[in-house]
Coordinates of C-alpha atoms and ligand atoms in Angstrom, one line a residue:
M1 CA 27.4 30.7 8.6
P2 CA 29.3 27.7 9.3
D3 CA 32.0 28.4 6.9
A4 CA 34.9 28.6 9.0
D5 CA 35.2 25.3 10.8
V6 CA 36.8 26.3 14.2
P7 CA 37.3 23.0 16.3
G8 CA 34.8 22.2 19.0
T9 CA 32.3 25.0 17.6
G10 CA 29.4 23.0 16.4
W11 CA 26.8 24.6 14.5
V12 CA 23.1 23.4 12.4
A13 CA 22.4 23.5 9.0
L14 CA 18.7 23.6 8.0
V15 CA 19.0 21.8 4.6
G16 CA 16.6 21.6 2.1
G17 CA 17.1 18.4 -0.2
G18 CA 14.9 18.5 -2.6
P19 CA 12.1 15.9 -3.6
G20 CA 13.9 13.1 -3.6
E21 CA 15.8 12.9 -6.6
P22 CA 19.7 13.5 -5.5
G23 CA 20.3 16.2 -9.1
L24 CA 18.5 18.4 -7.6
L25 CA 20.4 19.4 -4.2
T26 CA 21.7 22.6 -4.5
L27 CA 24.9 23.1 -4.1
R28 CA 25.7 24.5 -1.0
A29 CA 23.8 21.6 0.2
A30 CA 26.0 19.2 -1.2
Q31 CA 29.0 21.3 0.4
L32 CA 27.5 21.2 3.6
L33 CA 26.4 17.4 3.6
A34 CA 30.1 16.5 2.5
R35 CA 31.5 18.5 6.2
A36 CA 29.0 16.9 8.5
D37 CA 30.0 15.1 10.9
V38 CA 26.6 14.2 11.9
V39 CA 23.1 13.9 9.0
V40 CA 19.3 14.5 11.0
V41 CA 17.5 13.4 8.1
D42 CA 13.8 13.2 7.4
R43 CA 11.9 10.3 5.5
L44 CA 11.2 12.5 2.4
A45 CA 14.9 13.7 2.4
P46 CA 16.8 12.7 -0.5
R47 CA 18.4 9.7 1.0
G48 CA 20.6 8.8 -2.1
V49 CA 23.3 11.6 -0.9
L50 CA 23.8 9.6 2.3
A51 CA 26.2 7.3 0.3
E52 CA 28.5 10.1 -0.6
L53 CA 28.7 11.0 3.6
A54 CA 32.8 12.0 4.7
P55 CA 33.8 8.3 6.1
G56 CA 32.5 8.5 9.7
A57 CA 29.9 10.4 9.6
E58 CA 26.7 9.5 11.6
V59 CA 23.0 10.1 10.5
V60 CA 20.2 10.0 12.6
D61 CA 17.5 9.0 11.2
V62 CA 13.7 10.9 12.6
G63 CA 12.1 9.6 9.4
K64 CA 7.9 10.2 10.7
R65 CA 5.3 7.8 8.5
S66 CA 1.8 9.9 7.7
G67 CA -0.3 10.0 10.8
L68 CA 2.8 8.4 12.9
H69 CA 5.5 10.9 14.1
L70 CA 8.1 8.4 14.9
V71 CA 10.4 11.1 16.2
P72 CA 8.5 14.3 17.8
Q73 CA 9.2 17.4 17.3
D74 CA 10.7 18.8 20.6
D75 CA 12.9 16.2 20.6
I76 CA 14.4 16.6 16.9
D77 CA 15.3 20.1 18.3
A78 CA 17.1 19.3 21.4
L79 CA 18.8 16.8 19.3
L80 CA 19.9 19.6 16.6
V81 CA 21.2 22.2 20.0
E82 CA 22.6 19.0 21.8
R83 CA 24.7 18.0 19.0
A84 CA 26.2 21.3 18.0
R85 CA 26.8 22.5 21.0
A86 CA 29.0 19.2 22.0
G87 CA 31.1 21.1 19.3
Q88 CA 29.5 18.6 16.0
R89 CA 28.2 19.9 12.3
V90 CA 25.1 19.3 12.4
V91 CA 22.7 18.9 8.8
R92 CA 19.8 18.9 9.3
L93 CA 18.8 17.5 5.9
K94 CA 14.8 17.6 4.7
G95 CA 12.8 17.4 2.1
G96 CA 12.0 19.8 0.1
D97 CA 12.6 23.4 1.7
P98 CA 13.0 23.8 4.9
Y99 CA 10.5 26.5 4.9
V100 CA 7.7 25.4 2.5
L101 CA 5.4 23.6 5.4
G102 CA 8.2 21.3 6.1
R103 CA 8.1 23.0 10.3
G104 CA 11.8 24.7 9.2
G105 CA 11.0 27.6 11.2
E106 CA 10.4 25.9 14.5
E107 CA 14.0 23.9 14.6
A108 CA 16.2 27.5 13.1
A109 CA 14.1 29.1 16.2
A110 CA 15.3 26.5 18.5
C111 CA 19.0 26.7 17.4
R112 CA 18.9 30.3 17.8
A113 CA 17.1 30.5 21.0
A114 CA 19.7 28.4 22.4
G115 CA 22.3 30.1 21.2
V116 CA 23.6 27.7 18.3
T117 CA 24.3 29.1 14.8
V118 CA 22.2 28.2 12.1
E119 CA 22.1 28.2 8.5
V120 CA 18.9 27.8 6.5
V121 CA 19.7 26.4 3.0
P122 CA 17.0 26.6 0.7
G123 CA 15.9 23.2 -1.3
V124 CA 13.4 22.7 -4.2
T125 CA 10.4 22.1 -3.2
S126 CA 8.1 19.5 -4.0
A127 CA 4.9 22.2 -4.4
I128 CA 6.5 23.4 -7.8
S129 CA 8.9 20.3 -9.0
V130 CA 6.6 17.5 -8.2
P131 CA 3.8 19.4 -10.4
A132 CA 7.0 19.8 -12.9
A133 CA 7.8 16.2 -13.2
A134 CA 4.1 15.6 -14.6
G135 CA 4.5 18.5 -16.8
I136 CA 2.7 20.7 -15.0
P137 CA 3.8 24.6 -14.6
V138 CA 2.0 25.7 -11.8
T139 CA 1.6 29.3 -13.8
H140 CA 0.8 29.7 -17.2
R141 CA -0.1 32.0 -19.4
G142 CA -3.4 32.4 -20.1
L143 CA -4.0 29.7 -17.8
A144 CA -3.0 30.6 -14.2
R145 CA -1.0 33.6 -12.9
G146 CA -0.8 32.3 -9.3
F147 CA -1.1 29.4 -7.1
S148 CA -1.7 28.5 -3.3
V149 CA 0.0 26.2 -1.5
V150 CA -1.4 24.3 1.4
T151 CA -1.5 21.2 4.1
A152 CA -4.8 19.0 3.7
H153 CA -4.3 18.4 7.2
E154 CA -6.0 21.7 8.3
D155 CA -9.3 23.1 6.7
L156 CA -7.1 25.4 5.0
V157 CA -8.1 25.0 0.9
E158 CA -11.3 26.9 2.4
T159 CA -8.8 29.9 2.2
V160 CA -7.9 29.5 -1.2
P161 CA -9.7 31.5 -4.0
A162 CA -12.0 29.1 -6.1
R163 CA -10.7 29.7 -10.0
R164 CA -9.6 27.7 -12.4
D165 CA -7.4 30.1 -13.2
H166 CA -5.6 29.9 -9.4
T167 CA -3.5 26.5 -9.1
L168 CA -4.2 24.6 -6.0
V169 CA -1.3 22.9 -4.8
L170 CA -2.1 20.3 -2.1
L171 CA 0.2 18.5 0.6
M172 CA -0.1 15.9 2.5
G173 CA -3.0 15.6 1.0
V174 CA -3.6 11.6 0.1
S175 CA -5.4 11.0 3.5
H176 CA -7.7 14.1 3.2
L177 CA -8.6 14.2 -0.1
E178 CA -12.2 13.6 0.3
R179 CA -12.2 16.1 2.9
S180 CA -10.9 18.6 0.8
V181 CA -12.5 18.3 -1.8
S182 CA -16.2 18.6 -0.6
I183 CA -14.7 21.9 1.1
L184 CA -13.2 23.3 -2.0
L185 CA -17.0 22.5 -3.9
A186 CA -19.0 24.0 -1.0
G187 CA -16.8 26.6 -1.9
G188 CA -18.1 27.6 -5.0
A189 CA -15.1 25.5 -6.9
D190 CA -15.9 24.7 -10.5
P191 CA -17.0 20.7 -10.2
E192 CA -15.3 20.3 -13.2
T193 CA -12.4 22.2 -12.7
P194 CA -8.9 19.4 -13.7
A195 CA -7.1 17.7 -11.4
A196 CA -4.1 15.6 -11.4
V197 CA -2.1 13.9 -8.4
I198 CA 1.5 13.4 -8.7
E199 CA 2.9 10.5 -6.4
R200 CA 6.5 9.8 -5.3
G201 CA 7.5 12.2 -7.8
Y202 CA 11.1 12.0 -9.4
R203 CA 11.0 8.3 -8.1
D204 CA 11.0 5.2 -10.7
D205 CA 7.5 4.2 -9.7
Q206 CA 6.3 8.0 -10.1
R207 CA 2.9 8.1 -11.0
V208 CA 0.3 10.8 -12.3
T209 CA -3.6 10.6 -12.5
T210 CA -5.4 12.7 -14.1
T211 CA -9.3 13.9 -14.0
L212 CA -11.6 16.1 -12.5
L213 CA -12.2 17.8 -9.0
R214 CA -15.6 16.4 -9.3
C215 CA -14.2 13.1 -9.5
L216 CA -10.8 12.9 -7.4
P217 CA -11.9 11.7 -4.7
D218 CA -13.8 8.5 -6.2
V219 CA -10.7 8.0 -9.0
A220 CA -7.8 8.3 -6.3
Q221 CA -9.5 5.5 -4.3
Q222 CA -10.0 3.2 -7.8
V223 CA -7.0 3.8 -8.7
G224 CA -4.9 3.2 -5.1
V225 CA -3.4 6.6 -4.7
T226 CA -1.1 6.2 -1.5
A227 CA 1.4 9.0 0.3
P228 CA 3.7 10.7 -1.0
A229 CA 1.7 12.6 -3.9
V230 CA 1.2 16.2 -4.8
I231 CA -2.2 17.3 -5.8
V232 CA -2.9 19.7 -8.3
I233 CA -6.2 21.3 -8.6
G234 CA -6.1 23.9 -11.7
D235 CA -6.7 24.6 -15.3
V236 CA -2.8 24.1 -15.5
V237 CA -3.2 20.1 -15.3
T238 CA -3.9 20.4 -18.8
V239 CA -0.7 20.9 -19.9
S240 CA 0.4 17.8 -18.5
P241 CA 1.0 15.1 -21.3
A242 CA -1.2 12.8 -18.7
W243 CA -4.9 15.2 -19.3
G244 CA -5.2 13.1 -22.7
S245 CA -5.3 9.8 -20.4
R246 CA -8.0 11.6 -17.9
T247 CA -9.9 9.1 -15.5
V248 CA -13.5 10.5 -15.7
P249 CA -16.1 7.7 -14.2
H250 CA -19.6 8.0 -15.6
P251 CA -21.7 9.4 -13.4
Ligands
LIG1 N1 8.8 20.8 2.7 C1 8.5 20.0 1.9 C2 7.1 19.5 1.9 C3 7.5 19.0 3.5 S1 5.1 18.6 4.0 C4 8.8 20.7 0.6 O1 8.8 21.2 0.4 O2 8.4 19.6 -0.1 C5 5.3 16.4 2.9 C6 4.9 16.5 1.5 O3 5.1 16.8 0.1 C7 4.1 14.7 1.1 O4 2.5 14.8 1.9 C8 3.6 15.1 -0.6 O5 2.6 15.9 0.0 C9 4.8 16.2 -0.3 N2 6.3 15.6 -1.3 C10 7.3 15.7 -0.8 N3 8.0 14.9 -1.5 C11 7.6 14.4 -2.5 C12 7.5 13.5 -4.1 N4 9.0 12.8 -4.3 N5 6.5 13.0 -4.4 C13 5.3 13.3 -4.2 N6 4.9 13.9 -3.0 C14 5.7 14.8 -2.2

């Protein structure tokens, strides 16, 4: 653990920064950020906290855009190792939780393989918190007793139970929405299952759109959904205050 700072001995902390709202950063994350010599930051990490860093702390932005990786993963891994070996205290600030679809496991493994001390600080994942920001509990008595979190970048939606009482949370789902919905419907999902898209969770311009699974691709196109967004499919969506104003186009 990077607790006692020994001069010249670097470390890496893989820190989950939560969904973007600085208040959802953990105390451990704040402690490590305050001690960082360098912060290597993702696009969806809570950038507001960067204003609070120690004087002289460096910020390296490796933010990725959908479909366009500005800095390849290998280069990020190499950067973390190189800086820690040079004796720096490195905070790798990631969005949400580092181990939920965030490649944190690979970064931790790269550090360990290079003999660099690494601490992983869990964060508030967008998979649970962004639905919560829209008033959607991922489980709810009588509506859902479990949930799955998958990336829409692969055909994983076909591996989740096609049940309205098992909540499906899709990350990175905007550009593959039509394909994900077709896979779900082909797998036996009820077309009338409630669905929600929460864009820019916790930001001032957060937007929640609710509809039915069968209408989801059309509605998303109609309202102009853009990333980042979390997509929730399941009966729990009906708990959201936004459900009352759901969009259901006439067939
Ligand atoms: N490790 C992260 C997820 C990384 S994948 C976590 O635990 O949250 C990036 C995806 O997270 C985005 O494509 C989007 O689906 C989701 N996401 C992250 N922050 C978000 C936010 N503030 N609002 C909406 N979606 C968000």
